[in-house]
PDB file of N, CA and C in Angstrom:
ATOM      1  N   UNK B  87     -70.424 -23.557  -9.156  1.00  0.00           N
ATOM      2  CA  UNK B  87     -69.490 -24.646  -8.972  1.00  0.00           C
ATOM      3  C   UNK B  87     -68.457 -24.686 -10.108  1.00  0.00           C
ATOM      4  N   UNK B  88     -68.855 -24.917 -11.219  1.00  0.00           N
ATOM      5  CA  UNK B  88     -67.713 -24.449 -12.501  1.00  0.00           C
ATOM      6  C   UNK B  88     -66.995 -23.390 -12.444  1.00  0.00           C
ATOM      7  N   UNK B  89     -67.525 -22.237 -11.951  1.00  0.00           N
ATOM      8  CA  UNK B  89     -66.351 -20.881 -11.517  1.00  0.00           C
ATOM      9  C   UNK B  89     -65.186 -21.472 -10.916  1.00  0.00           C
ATOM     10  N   UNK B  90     -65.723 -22.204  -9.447  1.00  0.00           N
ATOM     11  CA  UNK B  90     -64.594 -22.574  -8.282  1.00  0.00           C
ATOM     12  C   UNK B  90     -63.467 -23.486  -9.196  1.00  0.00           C
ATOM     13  N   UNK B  91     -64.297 -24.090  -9.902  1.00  0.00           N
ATOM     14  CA  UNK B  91     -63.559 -25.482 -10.494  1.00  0.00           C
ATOM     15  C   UNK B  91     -62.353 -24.727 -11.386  1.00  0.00           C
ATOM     16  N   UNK B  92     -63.012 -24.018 -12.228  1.00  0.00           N
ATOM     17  CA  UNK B  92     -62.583 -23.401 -13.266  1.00  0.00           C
ATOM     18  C   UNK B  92     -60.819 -22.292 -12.958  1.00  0.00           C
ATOM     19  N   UNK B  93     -61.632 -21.606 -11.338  1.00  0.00           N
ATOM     20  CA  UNK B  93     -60.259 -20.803 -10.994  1.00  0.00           C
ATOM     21  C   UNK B  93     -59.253 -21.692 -10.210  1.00  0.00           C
ATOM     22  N   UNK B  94     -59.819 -22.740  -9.408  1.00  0.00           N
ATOM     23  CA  UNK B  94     -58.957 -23.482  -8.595  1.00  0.00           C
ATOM     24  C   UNK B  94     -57.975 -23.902  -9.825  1.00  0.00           C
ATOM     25  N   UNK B  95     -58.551 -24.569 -11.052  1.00  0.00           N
ATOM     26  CA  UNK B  95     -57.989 -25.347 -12.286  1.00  0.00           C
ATOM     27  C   UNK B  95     -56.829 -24.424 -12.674  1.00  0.00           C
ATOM     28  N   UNK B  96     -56.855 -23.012 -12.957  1.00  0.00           N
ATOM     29  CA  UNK B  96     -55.885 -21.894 -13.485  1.00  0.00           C
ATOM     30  C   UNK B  96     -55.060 -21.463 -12.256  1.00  0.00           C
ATOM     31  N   UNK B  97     -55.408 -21.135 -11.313  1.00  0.00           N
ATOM     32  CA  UNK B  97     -54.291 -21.441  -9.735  1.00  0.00           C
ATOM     33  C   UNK B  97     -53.556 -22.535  -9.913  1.00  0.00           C
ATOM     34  N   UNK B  98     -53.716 -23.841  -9.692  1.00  0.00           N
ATOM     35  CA  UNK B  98     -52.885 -24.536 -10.268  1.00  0.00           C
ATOM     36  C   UNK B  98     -51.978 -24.697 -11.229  1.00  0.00           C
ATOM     37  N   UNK B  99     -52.801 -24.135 -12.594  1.00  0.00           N
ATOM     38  CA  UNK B  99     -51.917 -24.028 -13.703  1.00  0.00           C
ATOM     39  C   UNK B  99     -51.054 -23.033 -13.434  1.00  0.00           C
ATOM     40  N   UNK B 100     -51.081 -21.795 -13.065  1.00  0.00           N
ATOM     41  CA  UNK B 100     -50.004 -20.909 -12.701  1.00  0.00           C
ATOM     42  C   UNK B 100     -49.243 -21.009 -11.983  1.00  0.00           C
ATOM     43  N   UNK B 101     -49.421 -21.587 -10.861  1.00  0.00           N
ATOM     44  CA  UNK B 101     -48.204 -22.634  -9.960  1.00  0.00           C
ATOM     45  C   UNK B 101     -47.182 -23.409 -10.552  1.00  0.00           C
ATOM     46  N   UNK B 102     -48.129 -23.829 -11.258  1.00  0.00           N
ATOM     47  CA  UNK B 102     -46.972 -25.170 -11.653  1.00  0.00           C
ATOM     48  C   UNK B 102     -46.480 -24.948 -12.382  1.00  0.00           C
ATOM     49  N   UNK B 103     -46.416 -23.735 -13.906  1.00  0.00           N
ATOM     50  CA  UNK B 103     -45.699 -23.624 -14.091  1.00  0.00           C
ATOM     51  C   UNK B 103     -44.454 -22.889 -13.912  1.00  0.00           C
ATOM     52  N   UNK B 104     -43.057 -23.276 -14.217  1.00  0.00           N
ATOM     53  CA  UNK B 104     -42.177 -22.593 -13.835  1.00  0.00           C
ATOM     54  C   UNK B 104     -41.038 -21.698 -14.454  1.00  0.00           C
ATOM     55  N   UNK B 105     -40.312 -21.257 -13.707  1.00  0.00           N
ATOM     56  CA  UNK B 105     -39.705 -19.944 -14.308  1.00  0.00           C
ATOM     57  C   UNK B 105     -38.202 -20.163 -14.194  1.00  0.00           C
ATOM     58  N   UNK B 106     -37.587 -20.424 -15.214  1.00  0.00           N
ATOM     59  CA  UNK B 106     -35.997 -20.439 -15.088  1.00  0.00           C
ATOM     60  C   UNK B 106     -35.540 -19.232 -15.042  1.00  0.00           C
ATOM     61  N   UNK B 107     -35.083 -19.421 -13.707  1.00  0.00           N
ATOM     62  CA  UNK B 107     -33.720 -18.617 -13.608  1.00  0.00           C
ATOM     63  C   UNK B 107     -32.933 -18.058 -14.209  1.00  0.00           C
ATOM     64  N   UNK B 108     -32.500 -16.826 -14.435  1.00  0.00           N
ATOM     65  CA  UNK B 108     -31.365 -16.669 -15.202  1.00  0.00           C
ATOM     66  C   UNK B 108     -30.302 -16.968 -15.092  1.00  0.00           C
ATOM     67  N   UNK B 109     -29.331 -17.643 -15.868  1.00  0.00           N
ATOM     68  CA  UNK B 109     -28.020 -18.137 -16.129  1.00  0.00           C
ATOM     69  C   UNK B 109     -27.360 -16.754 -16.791  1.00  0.00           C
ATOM     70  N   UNK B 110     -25.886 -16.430 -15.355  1.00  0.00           N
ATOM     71  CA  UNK B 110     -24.845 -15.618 -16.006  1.00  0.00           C
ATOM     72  C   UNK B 110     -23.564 -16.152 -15.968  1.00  0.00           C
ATOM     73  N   UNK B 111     -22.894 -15.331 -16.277  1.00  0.00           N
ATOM     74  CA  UNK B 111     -21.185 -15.874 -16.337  1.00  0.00           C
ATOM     75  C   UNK B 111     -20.325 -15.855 -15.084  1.00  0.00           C
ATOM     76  N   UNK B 112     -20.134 -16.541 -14.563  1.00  0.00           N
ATOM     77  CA  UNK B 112     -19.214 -16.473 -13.083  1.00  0.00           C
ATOM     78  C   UNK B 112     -19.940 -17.557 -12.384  1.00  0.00           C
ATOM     79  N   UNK B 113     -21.250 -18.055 -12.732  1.00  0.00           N
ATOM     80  CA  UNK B 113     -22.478 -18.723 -11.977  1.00  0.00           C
ATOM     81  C   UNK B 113     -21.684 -19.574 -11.195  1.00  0.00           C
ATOM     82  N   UNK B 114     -21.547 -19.991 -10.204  1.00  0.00           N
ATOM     83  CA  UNK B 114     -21.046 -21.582  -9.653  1.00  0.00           C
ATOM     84  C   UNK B 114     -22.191 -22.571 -10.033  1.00  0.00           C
ATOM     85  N   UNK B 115     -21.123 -23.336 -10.616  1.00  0.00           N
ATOM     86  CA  UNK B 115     -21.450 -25.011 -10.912  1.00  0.00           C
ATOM     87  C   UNK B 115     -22.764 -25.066 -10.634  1.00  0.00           C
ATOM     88  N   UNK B 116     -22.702 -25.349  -8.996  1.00  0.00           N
ATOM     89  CA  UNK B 116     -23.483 -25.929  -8.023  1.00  0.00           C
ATOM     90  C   UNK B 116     -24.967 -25.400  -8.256  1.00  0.00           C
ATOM     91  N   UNK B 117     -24.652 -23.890  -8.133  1.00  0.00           N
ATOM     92  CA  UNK B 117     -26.219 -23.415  -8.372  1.00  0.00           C
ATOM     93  C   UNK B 117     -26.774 -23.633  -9.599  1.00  0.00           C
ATOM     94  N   UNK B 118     -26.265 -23.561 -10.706  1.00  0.00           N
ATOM     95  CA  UNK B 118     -26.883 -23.713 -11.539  1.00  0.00           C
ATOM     96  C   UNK B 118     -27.359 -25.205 -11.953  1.00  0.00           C
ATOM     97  N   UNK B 119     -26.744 -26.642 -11.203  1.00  0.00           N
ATOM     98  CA  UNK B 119     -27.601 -27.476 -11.202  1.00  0.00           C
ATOM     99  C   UNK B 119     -28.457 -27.671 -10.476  1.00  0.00           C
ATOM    100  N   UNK B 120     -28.834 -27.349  -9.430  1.00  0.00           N
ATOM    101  CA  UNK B 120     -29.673 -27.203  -8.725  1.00  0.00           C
ATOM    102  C   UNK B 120     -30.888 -26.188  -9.353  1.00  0.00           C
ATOM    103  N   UNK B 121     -30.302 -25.122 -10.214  1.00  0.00           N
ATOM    104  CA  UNK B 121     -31.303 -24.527 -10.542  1.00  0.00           C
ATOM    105  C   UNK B 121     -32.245 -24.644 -11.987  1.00  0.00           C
ATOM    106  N   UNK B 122     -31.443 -26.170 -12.655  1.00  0.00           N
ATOM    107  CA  UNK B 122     -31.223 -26.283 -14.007  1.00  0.00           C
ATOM    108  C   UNK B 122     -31.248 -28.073 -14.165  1.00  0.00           C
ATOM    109  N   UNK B 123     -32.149 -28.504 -12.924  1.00  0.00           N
ATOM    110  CA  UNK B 123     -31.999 -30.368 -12.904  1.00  0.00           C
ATOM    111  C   UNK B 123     -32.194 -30.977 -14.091  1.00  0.00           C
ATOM    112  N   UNK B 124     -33.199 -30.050 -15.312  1.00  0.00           N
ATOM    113  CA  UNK B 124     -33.303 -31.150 -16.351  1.00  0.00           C
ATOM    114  C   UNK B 124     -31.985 -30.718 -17.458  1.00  0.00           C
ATOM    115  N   UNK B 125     -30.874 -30.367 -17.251  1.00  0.00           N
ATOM    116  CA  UNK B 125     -29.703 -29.858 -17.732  1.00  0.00           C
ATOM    117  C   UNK B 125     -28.817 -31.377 -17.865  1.00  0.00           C
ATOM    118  N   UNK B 126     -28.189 -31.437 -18.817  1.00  0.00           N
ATOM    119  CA  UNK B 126     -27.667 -33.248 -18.738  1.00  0.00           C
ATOM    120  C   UNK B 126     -26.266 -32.539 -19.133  1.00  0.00           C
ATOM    121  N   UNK B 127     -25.380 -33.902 -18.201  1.00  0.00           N
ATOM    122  CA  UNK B 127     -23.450 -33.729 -18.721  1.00  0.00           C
ATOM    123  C   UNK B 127     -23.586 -33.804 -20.104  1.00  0.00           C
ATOM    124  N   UNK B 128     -22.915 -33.294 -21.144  1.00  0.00           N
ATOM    125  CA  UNK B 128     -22.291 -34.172 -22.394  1.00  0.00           C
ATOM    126  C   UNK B 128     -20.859 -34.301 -22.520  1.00  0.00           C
ATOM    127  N   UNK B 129     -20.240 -33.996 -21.881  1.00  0.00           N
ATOM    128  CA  UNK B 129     -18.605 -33.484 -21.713  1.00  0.00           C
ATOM    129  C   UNK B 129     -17.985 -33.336 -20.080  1.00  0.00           C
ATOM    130  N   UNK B 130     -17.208 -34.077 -20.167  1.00  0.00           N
ATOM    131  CA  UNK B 130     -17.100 -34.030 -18.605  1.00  0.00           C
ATOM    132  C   UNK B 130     -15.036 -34.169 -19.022  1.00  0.00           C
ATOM    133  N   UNK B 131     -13.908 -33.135 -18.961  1.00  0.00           N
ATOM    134  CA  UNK B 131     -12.965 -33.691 -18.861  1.00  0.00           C
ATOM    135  C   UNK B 131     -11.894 -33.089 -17.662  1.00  0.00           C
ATOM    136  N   UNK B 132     -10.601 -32.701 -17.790  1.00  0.00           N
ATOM    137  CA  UNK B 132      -9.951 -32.131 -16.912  1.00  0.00           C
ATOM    138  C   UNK B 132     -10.167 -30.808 -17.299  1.00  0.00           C
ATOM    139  N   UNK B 133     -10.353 -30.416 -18.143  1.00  0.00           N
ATOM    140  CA  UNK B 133     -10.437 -28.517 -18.570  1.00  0.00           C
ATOM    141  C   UNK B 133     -11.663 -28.287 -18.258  1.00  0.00           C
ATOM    142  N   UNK B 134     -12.786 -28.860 -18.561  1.00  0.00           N
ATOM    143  CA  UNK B 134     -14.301 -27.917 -18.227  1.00  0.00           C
ATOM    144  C   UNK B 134     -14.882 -29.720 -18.418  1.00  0.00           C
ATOM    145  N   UNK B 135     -16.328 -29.027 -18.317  1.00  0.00           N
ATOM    146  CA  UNK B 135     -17.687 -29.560 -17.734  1.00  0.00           C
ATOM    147  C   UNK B 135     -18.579 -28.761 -18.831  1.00  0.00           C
ATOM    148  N   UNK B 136     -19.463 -29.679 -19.426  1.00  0.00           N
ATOM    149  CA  UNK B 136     -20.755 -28.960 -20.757  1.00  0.00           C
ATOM    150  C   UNK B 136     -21.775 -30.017 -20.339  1.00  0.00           C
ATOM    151  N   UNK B 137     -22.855 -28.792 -20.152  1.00  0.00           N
ATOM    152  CA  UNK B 137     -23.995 -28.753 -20.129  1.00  0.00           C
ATOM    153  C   UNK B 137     -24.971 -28.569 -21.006  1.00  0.00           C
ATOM    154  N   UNK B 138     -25.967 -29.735 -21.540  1.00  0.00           N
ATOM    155  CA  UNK B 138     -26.578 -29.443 -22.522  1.00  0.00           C
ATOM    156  C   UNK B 138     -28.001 -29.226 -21.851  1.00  0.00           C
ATOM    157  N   UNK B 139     -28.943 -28.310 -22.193  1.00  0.00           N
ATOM    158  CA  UNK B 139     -30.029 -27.609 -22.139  1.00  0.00           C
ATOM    159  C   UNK B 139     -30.838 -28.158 -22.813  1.00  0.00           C
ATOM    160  N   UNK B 140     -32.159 -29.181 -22.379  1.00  0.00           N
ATOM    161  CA  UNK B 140     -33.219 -28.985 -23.340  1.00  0.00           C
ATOM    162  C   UNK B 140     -34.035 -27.606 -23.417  1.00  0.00           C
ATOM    163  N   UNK B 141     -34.522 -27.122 -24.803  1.00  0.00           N
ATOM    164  CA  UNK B 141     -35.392 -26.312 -25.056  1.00  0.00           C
ATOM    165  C   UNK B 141     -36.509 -26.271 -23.946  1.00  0.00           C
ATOM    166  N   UNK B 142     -36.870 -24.756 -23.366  1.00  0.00           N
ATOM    167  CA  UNK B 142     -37.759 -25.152 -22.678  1.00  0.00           C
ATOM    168  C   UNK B 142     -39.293 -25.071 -23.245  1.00  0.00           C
ATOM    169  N   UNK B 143     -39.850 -24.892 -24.172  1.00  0.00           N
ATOM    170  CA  UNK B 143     -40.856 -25.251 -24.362  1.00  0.00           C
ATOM    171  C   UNK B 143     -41.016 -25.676 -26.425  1.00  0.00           C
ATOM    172  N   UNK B 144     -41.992 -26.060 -27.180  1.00  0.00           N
ATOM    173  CA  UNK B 144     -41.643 -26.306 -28.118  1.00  0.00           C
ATOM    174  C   UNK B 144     -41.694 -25.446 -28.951  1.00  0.00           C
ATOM    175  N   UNK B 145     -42.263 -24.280 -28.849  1.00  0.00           N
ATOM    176  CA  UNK B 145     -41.311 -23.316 -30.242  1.00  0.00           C
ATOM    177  C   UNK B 145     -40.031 -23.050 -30.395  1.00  0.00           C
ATOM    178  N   UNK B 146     -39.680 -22.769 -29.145  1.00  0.00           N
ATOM    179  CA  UNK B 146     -38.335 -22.670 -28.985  1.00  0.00           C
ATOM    180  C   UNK B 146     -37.119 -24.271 -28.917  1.00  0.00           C
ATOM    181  N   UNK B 147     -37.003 -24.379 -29.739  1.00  0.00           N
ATOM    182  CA  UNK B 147     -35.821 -25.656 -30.627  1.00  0.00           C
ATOM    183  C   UNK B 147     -34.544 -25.540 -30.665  1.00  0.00           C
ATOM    184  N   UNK B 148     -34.021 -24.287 -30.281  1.00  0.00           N
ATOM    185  CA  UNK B 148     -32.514 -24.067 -29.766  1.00  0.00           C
ATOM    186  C   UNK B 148     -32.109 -24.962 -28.601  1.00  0.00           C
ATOM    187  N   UNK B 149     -31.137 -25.226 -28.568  1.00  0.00           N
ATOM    188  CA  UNK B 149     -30.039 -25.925 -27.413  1.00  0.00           C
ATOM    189  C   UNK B 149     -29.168 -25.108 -26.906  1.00  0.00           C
ATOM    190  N   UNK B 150     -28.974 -25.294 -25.747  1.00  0.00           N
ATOM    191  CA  UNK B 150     -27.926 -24.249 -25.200  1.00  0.00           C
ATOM    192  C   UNK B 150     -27.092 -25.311 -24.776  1.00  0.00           C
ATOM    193  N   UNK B 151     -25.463 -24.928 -24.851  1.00  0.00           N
ATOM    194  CA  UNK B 151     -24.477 -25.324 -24.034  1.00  0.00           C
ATOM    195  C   UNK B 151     -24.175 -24.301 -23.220  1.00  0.00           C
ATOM    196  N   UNK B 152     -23.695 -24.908 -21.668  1.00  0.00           N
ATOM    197  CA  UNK B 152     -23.138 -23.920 -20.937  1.00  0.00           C
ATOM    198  C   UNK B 152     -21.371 -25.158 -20.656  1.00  0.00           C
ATOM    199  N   UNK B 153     -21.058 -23.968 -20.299  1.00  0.00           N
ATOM    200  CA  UNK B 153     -19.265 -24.580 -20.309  1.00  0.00           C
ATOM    201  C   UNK B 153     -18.914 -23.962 -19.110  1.00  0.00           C
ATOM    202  N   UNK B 154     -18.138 -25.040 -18.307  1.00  0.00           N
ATOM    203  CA  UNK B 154     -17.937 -24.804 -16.928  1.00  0.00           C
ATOM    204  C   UNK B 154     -16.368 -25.250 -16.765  1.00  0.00           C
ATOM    205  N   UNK B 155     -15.790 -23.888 -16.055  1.00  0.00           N
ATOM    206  CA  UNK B 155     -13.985 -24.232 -16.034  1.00  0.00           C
ATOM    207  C   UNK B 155     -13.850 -24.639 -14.433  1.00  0.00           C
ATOM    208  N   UNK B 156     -13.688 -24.591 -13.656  1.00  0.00           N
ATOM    209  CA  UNK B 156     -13.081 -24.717 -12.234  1.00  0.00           C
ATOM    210  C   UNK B 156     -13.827 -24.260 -11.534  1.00  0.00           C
ATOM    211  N   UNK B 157     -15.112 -24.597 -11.637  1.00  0.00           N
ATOM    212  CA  UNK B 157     -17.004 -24.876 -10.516  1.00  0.00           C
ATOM    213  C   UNK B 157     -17.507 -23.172 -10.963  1.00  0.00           C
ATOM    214  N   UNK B 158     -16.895 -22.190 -12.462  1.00  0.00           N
ATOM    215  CA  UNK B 158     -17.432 -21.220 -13.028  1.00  0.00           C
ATOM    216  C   UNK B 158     -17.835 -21.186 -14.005  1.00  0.00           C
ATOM    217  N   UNK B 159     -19.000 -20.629 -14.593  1.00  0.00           N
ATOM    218  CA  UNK B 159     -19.557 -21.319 -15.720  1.00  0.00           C
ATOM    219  C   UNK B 159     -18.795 -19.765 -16.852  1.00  0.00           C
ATOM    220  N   UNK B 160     -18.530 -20.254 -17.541  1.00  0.00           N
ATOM    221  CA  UNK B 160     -17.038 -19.325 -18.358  1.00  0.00           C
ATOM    222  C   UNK B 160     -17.874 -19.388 -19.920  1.00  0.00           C
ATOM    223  N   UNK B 161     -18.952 -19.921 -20.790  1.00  0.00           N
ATOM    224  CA  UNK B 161     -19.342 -19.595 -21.820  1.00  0.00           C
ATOM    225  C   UNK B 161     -20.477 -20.312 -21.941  1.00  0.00           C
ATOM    226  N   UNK B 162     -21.344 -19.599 -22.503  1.00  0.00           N
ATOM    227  CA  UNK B 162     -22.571 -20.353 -23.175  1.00  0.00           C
ATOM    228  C   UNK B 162     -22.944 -19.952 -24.201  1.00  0.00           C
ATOM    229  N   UNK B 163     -22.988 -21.059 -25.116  1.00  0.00           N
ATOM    230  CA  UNK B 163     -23.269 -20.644 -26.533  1.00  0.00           C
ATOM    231  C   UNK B 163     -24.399 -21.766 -26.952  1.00  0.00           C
ATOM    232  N   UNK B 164     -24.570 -21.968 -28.331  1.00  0.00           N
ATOM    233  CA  UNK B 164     -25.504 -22.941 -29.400  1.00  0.00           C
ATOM    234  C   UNK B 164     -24.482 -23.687 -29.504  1.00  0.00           C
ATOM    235  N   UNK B 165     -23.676 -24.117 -29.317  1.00  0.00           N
ATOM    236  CA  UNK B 165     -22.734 -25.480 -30.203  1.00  0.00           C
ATOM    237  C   UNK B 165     -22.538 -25.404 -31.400  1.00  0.00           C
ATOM    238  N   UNK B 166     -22.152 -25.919 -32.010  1.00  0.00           N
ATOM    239  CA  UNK B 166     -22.262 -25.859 -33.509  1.00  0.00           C
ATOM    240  C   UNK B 166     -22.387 -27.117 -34.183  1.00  0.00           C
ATOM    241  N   UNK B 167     -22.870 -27.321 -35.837  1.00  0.00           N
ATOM    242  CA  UNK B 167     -23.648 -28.271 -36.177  1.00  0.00           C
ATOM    243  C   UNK B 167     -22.231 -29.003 -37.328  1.00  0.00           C
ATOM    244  N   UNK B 168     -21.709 -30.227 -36.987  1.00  0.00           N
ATOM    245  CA  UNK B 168     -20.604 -30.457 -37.889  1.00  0.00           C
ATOM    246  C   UNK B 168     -20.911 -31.345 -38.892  1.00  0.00           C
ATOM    247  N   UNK B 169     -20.211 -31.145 -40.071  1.00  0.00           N
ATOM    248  CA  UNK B 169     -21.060 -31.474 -41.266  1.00  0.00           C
ATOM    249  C   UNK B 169     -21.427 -32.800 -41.482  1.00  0.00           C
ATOM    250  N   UNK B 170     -23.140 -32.782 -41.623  1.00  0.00           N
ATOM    251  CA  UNK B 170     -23.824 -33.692 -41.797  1.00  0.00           C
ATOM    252  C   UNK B 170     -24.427 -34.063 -40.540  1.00  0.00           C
ATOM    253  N   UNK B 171     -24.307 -33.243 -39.721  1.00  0.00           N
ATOM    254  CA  UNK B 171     -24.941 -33.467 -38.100  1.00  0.00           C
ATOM    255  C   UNK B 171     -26.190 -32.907 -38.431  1.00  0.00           C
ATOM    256  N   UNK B 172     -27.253 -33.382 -37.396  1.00  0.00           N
ATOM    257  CA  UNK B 172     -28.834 -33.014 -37.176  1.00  0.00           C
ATOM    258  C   UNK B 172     -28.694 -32.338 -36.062  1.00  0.00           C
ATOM    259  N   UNK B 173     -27.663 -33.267 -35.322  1.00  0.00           N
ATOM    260  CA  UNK B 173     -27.815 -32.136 -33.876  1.00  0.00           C
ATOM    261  C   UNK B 173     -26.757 -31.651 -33.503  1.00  0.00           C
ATOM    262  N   UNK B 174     -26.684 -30.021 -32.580  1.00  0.00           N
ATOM    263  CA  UNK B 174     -25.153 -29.281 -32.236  1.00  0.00           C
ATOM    264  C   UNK B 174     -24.593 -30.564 -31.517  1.00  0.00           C
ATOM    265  N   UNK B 175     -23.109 -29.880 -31.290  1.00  0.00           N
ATOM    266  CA  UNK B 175     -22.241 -30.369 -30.601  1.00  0.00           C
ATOM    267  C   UNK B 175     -21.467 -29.683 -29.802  1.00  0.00           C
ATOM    268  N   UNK B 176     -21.320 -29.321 -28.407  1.00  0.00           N
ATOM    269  CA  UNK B 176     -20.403 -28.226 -27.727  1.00  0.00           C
ATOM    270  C   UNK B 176     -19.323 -27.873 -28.409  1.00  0.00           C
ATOM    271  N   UNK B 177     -18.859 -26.426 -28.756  1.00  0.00           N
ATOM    272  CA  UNK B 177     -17.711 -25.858 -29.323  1.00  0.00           C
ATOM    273  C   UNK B 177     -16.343 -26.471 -28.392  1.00  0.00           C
ATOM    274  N   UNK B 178     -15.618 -27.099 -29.506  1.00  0.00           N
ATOM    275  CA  UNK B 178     -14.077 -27.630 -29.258  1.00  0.00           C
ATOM    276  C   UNK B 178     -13.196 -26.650 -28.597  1.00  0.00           C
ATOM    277  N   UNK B 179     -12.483 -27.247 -27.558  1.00  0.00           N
ATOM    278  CA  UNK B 179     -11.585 -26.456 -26.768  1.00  0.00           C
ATOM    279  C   UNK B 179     -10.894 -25.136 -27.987  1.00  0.00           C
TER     280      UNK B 179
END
């Protein structure tokens, strides 16, 4: 009974967890929120659209911005940290 329990328990765990997608350059908008829901606006104007990335798990502590021109995602970088900041900030036009 602990076997069943035990593999049903790790089936599950391997299910559930999940696998991001890779993000490239040309991506449309669209897919990549759909493929990227816990992705939040920080920048929304007439030139582009930035996307900030939580880290996906906790060793990894980087942030990603992705930058979106006319529904194409045109750069993704780290942001950069302006002085006396704790946290990035999407790179200025």
């Amino acid at each position: 009974m602990k076997k069943v329990l035990t593999i049903a328990a790790l089936i599950l765990f391997i299910v559930g967890c999940t696998v991001l997608k890779p993000v490239t350059v040309g991506m449309p908008e669209k897919q990549f929120v759909n493929e990227h829901p816990q992705s939040l606006v920080v920048e929304m104007s007439a030139y582009r659209t930035v996307y900030k990335d939580k880290p996906f798990n906790m060793k990894d502590t980087t942030t990603k911005f992705y930058y979106f021109t006319e529904g194409k995602l045109i750069l993704m970088d780290e942001g950069f940290y302006p002085r006396g900041a704790k946290a990035p900030v999407p790179t200025p036009l």
